[in-house]
Short mmCIF file of C-alpha atoms and ligand atoms in Angstrom, two decimals:
data_model
loop_
_atom_site.label_atom_id
_atom_site.label_comp_id
_atom_site.label_asym_id
_atom_site.label_seq_id
_atom_site.Cartn_x
_atom_site.Cartn_y
_atom_site.Cartn_z
CA MET A 1 0.00 0.00 0.00
CA ASN A 2 1.22 3.52 -0.83
CA TRP A 3 1.23 6.20 1.81
CA GLU A 4 0.59 9.83 1.23
CA SER A 5 2.46 12.03 3.59
CA ALA A 6 0.48 15.25 2.98
CA ALA A 7 -0.94 16.21 6.38
CA PHE A 8 -4.64 16.91 6.64
CA ASP A 9 -6.70 17.72 9.72
CA ALA A 10 -9.83 16.39 8.08
CA ILE A 11 -10.86 14.28 5.12
CA VAL A 12 -14.34 14.62 3.65
CA VAL A 13 -15.42 11.73 1.44
CA GLY A 14 -17.88 12.82 -1.25
CA GLY A 15 -18.06 16.25 -2.84
CA GLY A 16 -21.85 16.53 -3.05
CA HIS A 17 -23.31 19.70 -1.56
CA ASN A 18 -23.43 18.17 1.94
CA GLY A 19 -19.75 17.20 1.82
CA LEU A 20 -18.85 20.60 0.39
CA VAL A 21 -20.69 22.47 3.15
CA ALA A 22 -18.92 20.38 5.82
CA ALA A 23 -15.53 20.88 4.16
CA ALA A 24 -16.08 24.63 3.73
CA ARG A 25 -16.97 25.00 7.41
CA LEU A 26 -13.94 23.01 8.53
CA ALA A 27 -11.63 24.91 6.16
CA GLY A 28 -13.14 28.19 7.36
CA GLU A 29 -12.14 27.24 10.90
CA GLY A 30 -8.55 26.88 9.77
CA LYS A 31 -8.46 23.10 9.33
CA ARG A 32 -6.45 21.62 6.49
CA VAL A 33 -9.18 19.78 4.60
CA LEU A 34 -9.14 17.30 1.76
CA VAL A 35 -12.32 16.52 -0.20
CA ALA A 36 -12.11 13.20 -2.06
CA GLU A 37 -14.70 13.09 -4.84
CA ALA A 38 -15.10 10.02 -7.08
CA GLY A 39 -16.73 11.91 -9.96
CA SER A 40 -15.28 14.42 -12.35
CA HIS A 41 -17.29 17.33 -10.92
CA THR A 42 -18.23 18.64 -7.49
CA GLY A 43 -21.82 18.94 -6.33
CA GLY A 44 -23.10 15.36 -6.67
CA ALA A 45 -26.76 15.76 -7.61
CA ALA A 46 -26.38 19.55 -7.44
CA VAL A 47 -24.96 19.79 -10.93
CA THR A 48 -25.54 21.84 -14.06
CA SER A 49 -24.87 19.96 -17.32
CA GLU A 50 -24.73 21.04 -20.94
CA ILE A 51 -27.40 18.89 -22.60
CA THR A 52 -26.77 20.26 -26.06
CA PRO A 53 -24.21 22.87 -27.18
CA GLY A 54 -25.07 26.21 -25.60
CA TYR A 55 -27.83 24.85 -23.29
CA SER A 56 -27.01 23.98 -19.70
CA VAL A 57 -29.64 22.82 -17.20
CA PRO A 58 -29.72 21.45 -13.66
CA ALA A 59 -29.28 17.75 -14.39
CA VAL A 60 -30.77 16.27 -11.19
CA ALA A 61 -31.77 18.59 -8.32
CA HIS A 62 -33.12 21.90 -9.61
CA LEU A 63 -34.62 23.81 -6.67
CA LEU A 64 -32.73 25.09 -3.67
CA GLU A 65 -35.06 25.17 -0.70
CA GLY A 66 -34.41 25.46 2.99
CA PHE A 67 -30.67 26.04 2.61
CA PRO A 68 -29.96 27.70 5.97
CA ARG A 69 -29.27 31.40 5.57
CA ARG A 70 -26.79 31.31 8.45
CA ILE A 71 -24.64 28.83 6.48
CA GLU A 72 -24.91 30.90 3.32
CA ARG A 73 -23.74 33.98 5.26
CA LYS A 74 -21.07 32.21 7.27
CA LEU A 75 -19.46 30.79 4.15
CA LYS A 76 -19.83 34.15 2.34
CA LEU A 77 -21.26 32.35 -0.67
CA ALA A 78 -22.37 35.59 -2.33
CA ARG A 79 -18.73 36.69 -2.33
CA HIS A 80 -17.86 33.32 -3.88
CA GLY A 81 -20.28 33.87 -6.75
CA LEU A 82 -23.68 32.54 -5.57
CA ARG A 83 -26.50 34.57 -7.17
CA TYR A 84 -30.17 33.81 -7.51
CA ALA A 85 -32.18 33.87 -10.72
CA ALA A 86 -35.38 33.68 -8.65
CA ARG A 87 -36.25 33.58 -4.95
CA ASN A 88 -39.33 32.37 -3.15
CA VAL A 89 -40.69 30.64 -6.24
CA ALA A 90 -44.46 30.07 -6.04
CA THR A 91 -46.23 26.70 -6.08
CA VAL A 92 -48.85 26.70 -8.82
CA ALA A 93 -51.42 23.95 -9.37
CA LEU A 94 -52.26 23.76 -13.06
CA ASP A 95 -55.91 23.48 -14.03
CA ARG A 96 -57.12 21.86 -17.26
CA ASP A 97 -59.44 24.83 -17.89
CA GLY A 98 -56.71 27.38 -17.35
CA LYS A 99 -57.88 28.48 -13.88
CA HIS A 100 -54.51 27.81 -12.32
CA LEU A 101 -54.14 28.14 -8.57
CA LEU A 102 -51.20 29.90 -6.99
CA LEU A 103 -50.50 29.24 -3.31
CA PRO A 104 -50.41 32.80 -1.94
CA ARG A 105 -47.19 34.31 -0.56
CA THR A 106 -48.41 37.91 -0.14
CA ARG A 107 -51.60 39.72 0.91
CA LYS A 108 -52.30 40.62 -2.70
CA GLU A 109 -51.97 37.01 -3.77
CA PHE A 110 -54.16 35.95 -0.85
CA ALA A 111 -56.90 38.33 -2.02
CA ALA A 112 -56.87 36.67 -5.47
CA PHE A 113 -56.79 33.24 -3.80
CA ARG A 114 -59.85 34.13 -1.69
CA GLU A 115 -61.71 35.27 -4.76
CA ALA A 116 -60.97 31.97 -6.52
CA LEU A 117 -61.69 29.74 -3.50
CA PRO A 118 -64.02 31.63 -1.13
CA LYS A 119 -64.94 28.45 0.78
CA ASP A 120 -61.36 27.28 1.36
CA ALA A 121 -59.55 30.59 1.91
CA GLU A 122 -60.00 30.95 5.70
CA ALA A 123 -59.33 27.26 6.32
CA TYR A 124 -56.15 27.64 4.27
CA ARG A 125 -54.99 30.58 6.37
CA GLU A 126 -55.54 28.55 9.55
CA TYR A 127 -53.88 25.48 8.04
CA VAL A 128 -50.75 27.48 7.19
CA ALA A 129 -50.61 29.10 10.66
CA HIS A 130 -51.01 25.70 12.35
CA ARG A 131 -48.36 24.08 10.16
CA ARG A 132 -45.94 26.93 10.94
CA ALA A 133 -46.54 26.61 14.68
CA LEU A 134 -45.74 22.88 14.55
CA ALA A 135 -42.74 23.50 12.30
CA GLY A 136 -41.47 25.93 14.95
CA LEU A 137 -41.12 22.96 17.32
CA VAL A 138 -39.21 20.89 14.79
CA ALA A 139 -36.93 23.57 13.29
CA PRO A 140 -34.53 23.89 16.27
CA LEU A 141 -33.84 20.14 16.12
CA LEU A 142 -32.60 20.27 12.53
CA GLY A 143 -29.25 21.83 13.30
CA GLU A 144 -28.65 19.82 16.45
CA ARG A 145 -26.33 16.89 16.77
CA PRO A 146 -28.53 13.81 17.34
CA PRO A 147 -28.29 12.41 20.87
CA GLU A 148 -26.00 9.46 21.43
CA LEU A 149 -28.52 6.67 21.95
CA ALA A 150 -25.97 4.58 23.82
CA ASP A 151 -25.60 7.35 26.42
CA PRO A 152 -28.88 7.43 28.43
CA ASP A 153 -27.94 10.71 30.17
CA ALA A 154 -27.34 12.53 26.90
CA PHE A 155 -30.59 11.14 25.51
CA ARG A 156 -32.49 12.25 28.63
CA ARG A 157 -30.99 15.78 28.40
CA PHE A 158 -32.01 15.97 24.76
CA LEU A 159 -35.61 14.92 25.54
CA ARG A 160 -35.83 17.33 28.48
CA ARG A 161 -34.61 20.23 26.32
CA SER A 162 -37.05 19.36 23.52
CA VAL A 163 -40.01 19.06 25.90
CA TRP A 164 -39.16 22.39 27.59
CA ARG A 165 -38.98 24.09 24.25
CA ALA A 166 -42.36 22.63 23.30
CA MET A 167 -43.92 23.68 26.62
CA LEU A 168 -42.72 27.25 26.09
CA LYS A 169 -44.63 27.27 22.81
CA GLY A 170 -47.73 25.94 24.56
CA GLY A 171 -48.62 22.35 25.49
CA SER A 172 -51.42 22.21 22.92
CA THR A 173 -48.93 22.72 20.07
CA MET A 174 -46.98 19.70 21.31
CA GLN A 175 -50.18 17.66 21.47
CA SER A 176 -51.07 18.72 17.94
CA LEU A 177 -47.65 17.63 16.75
CA LEU A 178 -48.05 14.20 18.34
CA ARG A 179 -51.48 13.88 16.72
CA VAL A 180 -50.08 14.81 13.30
CA LEU A 181 -47.09 12.44 13.39
CA PRO A 182 -48.85 9.28 12.09
CA GLU A 183 -51.41 11.10 9.93
CA ALA A 184 -51.76 10.86 6.12
CA ILE A 185 -51.79 14.29 4.47
CA GLY A 186 -54.62 13.19 2.14
CA ASP A 187 -56.93 12.46 5.09
CA ARG A 188 -56.15 15.85 6.65
CA LEU A 189 -56.72 17.76 3.40
CA ASP A 190 -60.01 15.95 2.75
CA VAL A 191 -61.25 17.17 6.13
CA GLU A 192 -60.03 20.76 5.69
CA PHE A 193 -60.63 21.68 2.03
CA GLU A 194 -62.95 21.27 -0.93
CA SER A 195 -60.84 22.30 -3.91
CA PRO A 196 -59.02 19.33 -5.53
CA LEU A 197 -56.48 21.79 -6.97
CA LEU A 198 -55.64 23.13 -3.53
CA LYS A 199 -55.48 19.64 -2.04
CA GLY A 200 -53.22 18.53 -4.89
CA ALA A 201 -50.80 21.44 -4.40
CA LEU A 202 -50.57 20.86 -0.64
CA ALA A 203 -50.23 17.09 -1.01
CA PHE A 204 -47.42 17.66 -3.51
CA ASP A 205 -45.59 19.70 -0.91
CA ALA A 206 -45.88 16.82 1.57
CA THR A 207 -44.83 14.00 -0.75
CA LEU A 208 -42.15 15.63 -2.96
CA GLY A 209 -38.89 13.71 -2.77
CA GLY A 210 -40.53 10.69 -1.12
CA ALA A 211 -41.81 7.43 -2.51
CA GLU A 212 -45.25 7.52 -0.84
CA GLY A 213 -48.60 8.76 -2.06
CA PRO A 214 -50.68 11.32 -0.13
CA TYR A 215 -52.69 8.65 1.73
CA ALA A 216 -49.58 7.06 3.25
CA PRO A 217 -49.27 7.38 7.04
CA GLY A 218 -46.73 9.96 8.18
CA THR A 219 -47.02 12.23 5.15
CA SER A 220 -48.65 15.03 7.19
CA PHE A 221 -45.47 15.28 9.20
CA ARG A 222 -43.47 15.55 5.97
CA ALA A 223 -45.28 18.84 5.25
CA ILE A 224 -44.24 20.08 8.69
CA LEU A 225 -40.66 18.99 8.24
CA ARG A 226 -40.55 20.81 4.93
CA GLU A 227 -41.94 23.96 6.55
CA ALA A 228 -39.31 23.61 9.29
CA THR A 229 -36.49 23.56 6.72
CA ARG A 230 -38.04 26.65 5.13
CA LEU A 231 -38.09 28.44 8.49
CA GLN A 232 -34.32 28.18 8.74
CA GLY A 233 -33.71 28.86 5.08
CA GLN A 234 -35.75 30.61 2.48
CA GLY A 235 -38.50 29.66 0.06
CA ALA A 236 -37.68 27.67 -3.06
CA CYS A 237 -34.91 29.44 -5.00
CA LEU A 238 -33.30 28.99 -8.38
CA PRO A 239 -29.56 29.71 -8.29
CA ALA A 240 -28.40 31.62 -11.36
CA GLY A 241 -26.53 29.01 -13.38
CA GLY A 242 -28.51 26.13 -11.84
CA MET A 243 -27.66 24.00 -8.84
CA GLY A 244 -24.11 23.54 -10.15
CA ALA A 245 -23.56 27.20 -9.28
CA LEU A 246 -24.15 26.39 -5.60
CA ALA A 247 -21.51 23.65 -5.78
CA ASP A 248 -19.12 26.05 -7.55
CA ALA A 249 -19.56 28.69 -4.82
CA LEU A 250 -19.00 26.10 -2.07
CA ALA A 251 -15.91 24.76 -3.84
CA ALA A 252 -14.57 28.32 -4.20
CA ALA A 253 -15.10 28.88 -0.45
CA ILE A 254 -13.12 25.71 0.35
CA VAL A 255 -10.23 26.60 -1.94
CA ALA A 256 -10.14 30.22 -0.68
CA SER A 257 -9.67 28.87 2.86
CA GLY A 258 -6.79 26.64 1.80
CA GLY A 259 -8.75 23.39 1.38
CA GLU A 260 -8.06 20.90 -1.38
CA ILE A 261 -10.61 19.17 -3.63
CA ARG A 262 -9.54 16.11 -5.58
CA LEU A 263 -11.81 14.96 -8.39
CA ASP A 264 -11.75 11.45 -9.91
CA THR A 265 -10.64 10.25 -6.50
CA GLU A 266 -12.71 7.28 -5.39
CA VAL A 267 -12.48 6.08 -1.81
CA SER A 268 -12.67 2.30 -1.63
CA ARG A 269 -12.27 1.84 2.11
CA PHE A 270 -12.27 3.65 5.46
CA LEU A 271 -9.43 2.84 7.82
CA VAL A 272 -10.80 2.05 11.27
CA GLU A 273 -8.62 1.56 14.32
CA GLU A 274 -10.01 0.85 17.77
CA GLY A 275 -13.48 1.81 16.61
CA LYS A 276 -12.39 5.17 15.21
CA ALA A 277 -12.05 6.20 11.56
CA THR A 278 -8.42 7.17 11.03
CA GLY A 279 -8.11 7.54 7.27
CA ILE A 280 -9.13 6.42 3.81
CA VAL A 281 -7.83 4.09 1.11
CA LEU A 282 -8.34 5.26 -2.46
CA SER A 283 -9.15 2.79 -5.24
CA SER A 284 -5.65 3.57 -6.56
CA GLY A 285 -4.37 1.95 -3.35
CA VAL A 286 -3.07 5.19 -1.82
CA GLU A 287 -3.73 5.53 1.90
CA ILE A 288 -4.33 8.94 3.51
CA ARG A 289 -4.74 9.52 7.22
CA ALA A 290 -6.32 12.33 9.24
CA PRO A 291 -7.63 12.78 12.78
CA LEU A 292 -11.11 13.54 11.43
CA VAL A 293 -12.72 11.50 8.66
CA LEU A 294 -16.19 12.48 7.54
CA SER A 295 -18.36 10.42 5.23
CA ALA A 296 -20.70 12.48 3.04
CA ILE A 297 -21.77 9.54 0.90
CA SER A 298 -24.58 7.07 1.44
CA PRO A 299 -24.61 5.70 5.03
CA SER A 300 -25.24 2.15 3.79
CA VAL A 301 -22.21 2.26 1.47
CA THR A 302 -20.14 3.78 4.28
CA MET A 303 -21.12 1.23 6.92
CA LEU A 304 -21.77 -1.94 4.93
CA GLU A 305 -19.53 -1.75 1.88
C1 FAD B 401 -34.17 13.07 -9.27
C2 FAD B 401 -33.85 13.85 -8.03
C3 FAD B 401 -34.24 15.18 -7.96
C4 FAD B 401 -33.96 15.93 -6.81
N1 FAD B 401 -34.33 17.24 -6.77
C5 FAD B 401 -34.01 18.00 -5.71
C6 FAD B 401 -34.28 19.38 -5.71
O1 FAD B 401 -34.82 19.94 -6.67
N2 FAD B 401 -33.93 20.10 -4.61
C7 FAD B 401 -33.30 19.51 -3.55
O2 FAD B 401 -33.00 20.20 -2.58
N3 FAD B 401 -33.01 18.20 -3.53
C8 FAD B 401 -33.34 17.43 -4.59
N4 FAD B 401 -33.04 16.10 -4.59
C9 FAD B 401 -32.36 15.54 -3.41
C10 FAD B 401 -30.87 15.94 -3.45
O3 FAD B 401 -30.35 15.66 -4.72
C11 FAD B 401 -30.08 15.19 -2.37
O4 FAD B 401 -30.67 15.43 -1.12
C12 FAD B 401 -28.64 15.71 -2.36
O5 FAD B 401 -28.03 15.42 -3.61
C13 FAD B 401 -27.84 15.06 -1.25
O6 FAD B 401 -26.56 15.65 -1.30
P1 FAD B 401 -25.30 14.88 -0.78
O7 FAD B 401 -24.14 15.80 -0.83
O8 FAD B 401 -25.61 14.26 0.54
O9 FAD B 401 -25.13 13.62 -1.76
P2 FAD B 401 -24.86 13.53 -3.36
O10 FAD B 401 -25.38 14.73 -4.08
O11 FAD B 401 -25.38 12.20 -3.73
O12 FAD B 401 -23.29 13.56 -3.42
C14 FAD B 401 -22.51 12.47 -3.01
C15 FAD B 401 -21.15 12.60 -3.70
O13 FAD B 401 -20.29 11.58 -3.22
C16 FAD B 401 -19.55 11.06 -4.30
N5 FAD B 401 -19.15 9.69 -3.96
C17 FAD B 401 -19.93 8.59 -3.84
N6 FAD B 401 -19.20 7.51 -3.49
C18 FAD B 401 -17.92 7.95 -3.37
C19 FAD B 401 -16.69 7.30 -3.03
N7 FAD B 401 -16.62 5.99 -2.75
N8 FAD B 401 -15.56 8.05 -2.99
C20 FAD B 401 -15.60 9.38 -3.27
N9 FAD B 401 -16.73 10.03 -3.60
C21 FAD B 401 -17.88 9.33 -3.66
C22 FAD B 401 -20.53 11.11 -5.47
O14 FAD B 401 -19.82 11.08 -6.71
C23 FAD B 401 -21.23 12.43 -5.22
O15 FAD B 401 -20.58 13.51 -5.83
C24 FAD B 401 -33.29 15.33 -5.72
C25 FAD B 401 -32.90 13.99 -5.80
C26 FAD B 401 -33.17 13.27 -6.93
C27 FAD B 401 -32.72 11.82 -7.01
#
């Protein structure tokens, strides 16, 4: 086996947007970081590809939603070239007769919405307020390190903190959240609304990115989780230049802080000593060690393969 003597404080495996954010934060804190990316571009699914000469489009993911503003600011991504072609993009349900329905974002849009759906408008306002209140309970958990399940004290502290936070928001909100957890979004929408267009748009929000239909248990909570990610980020945005532009800005932030990104560099194995990851082995056979090794690829590949 070949050794590489270059000294790194941290190795990030996988240069998708999650790996890039982790690497940029570590590099920003002065760590010498290596990103090992198997593909020939950074970004993973956040990629812009030229599909025919002169036409480039987001090839997989296309909407940036819920990307925490604090991360965007901390990494100074605007300075590294991130611009938006559109922010807070609306959800529109298309109608066969041309009476399309836009989910309102402003008072003016709400007035038009109320005119189109007088029976559903007030229920919609209440639905949104309720969903936001529940999302407010979930949002603070998103940025937290999950509790160590093997450490009962840490788990207890985590539960106590979460319950306190919920109580501060009012016990009934917590009860509502528990009621919503197993619910199917389709059942909820059938109770609340009449318009199939409105129900379709809201069910889409709750099932996007998942494999279940709107009558699958647990899909109501998906709508809340999505709202929670929005609370810490922004509405759906289109980066100018497609999702690849986000990856480019993150990569620029890493390089500006002295980090190194290696493309076409596949990791075939993690080195583990005494239960701790201590380095990586590339498919070329080269071994690289670092005190911190972070996997930003699929957990099943990381743990099982
Ligand atoms: C069709 C589709 C559409 C989607 N649309 C959206 C959307 O519009 N908006 C949105 O927010 N999300 C969307 N998603 C979800 C989003 O793409 C993922 O959540 C996101 O890509 C996860 O990022 P990641 O960095 O964790 O992983 P990935 O983007 O999968 O990146 C992982 C990286 O690791 C690299 N890698 C893998 N194995 C190795 C190895 N052994 N050694 C070195 N490198 C390795 C890969 O080459 C890849 O670059 C979509 C997903 C799909 C499938």
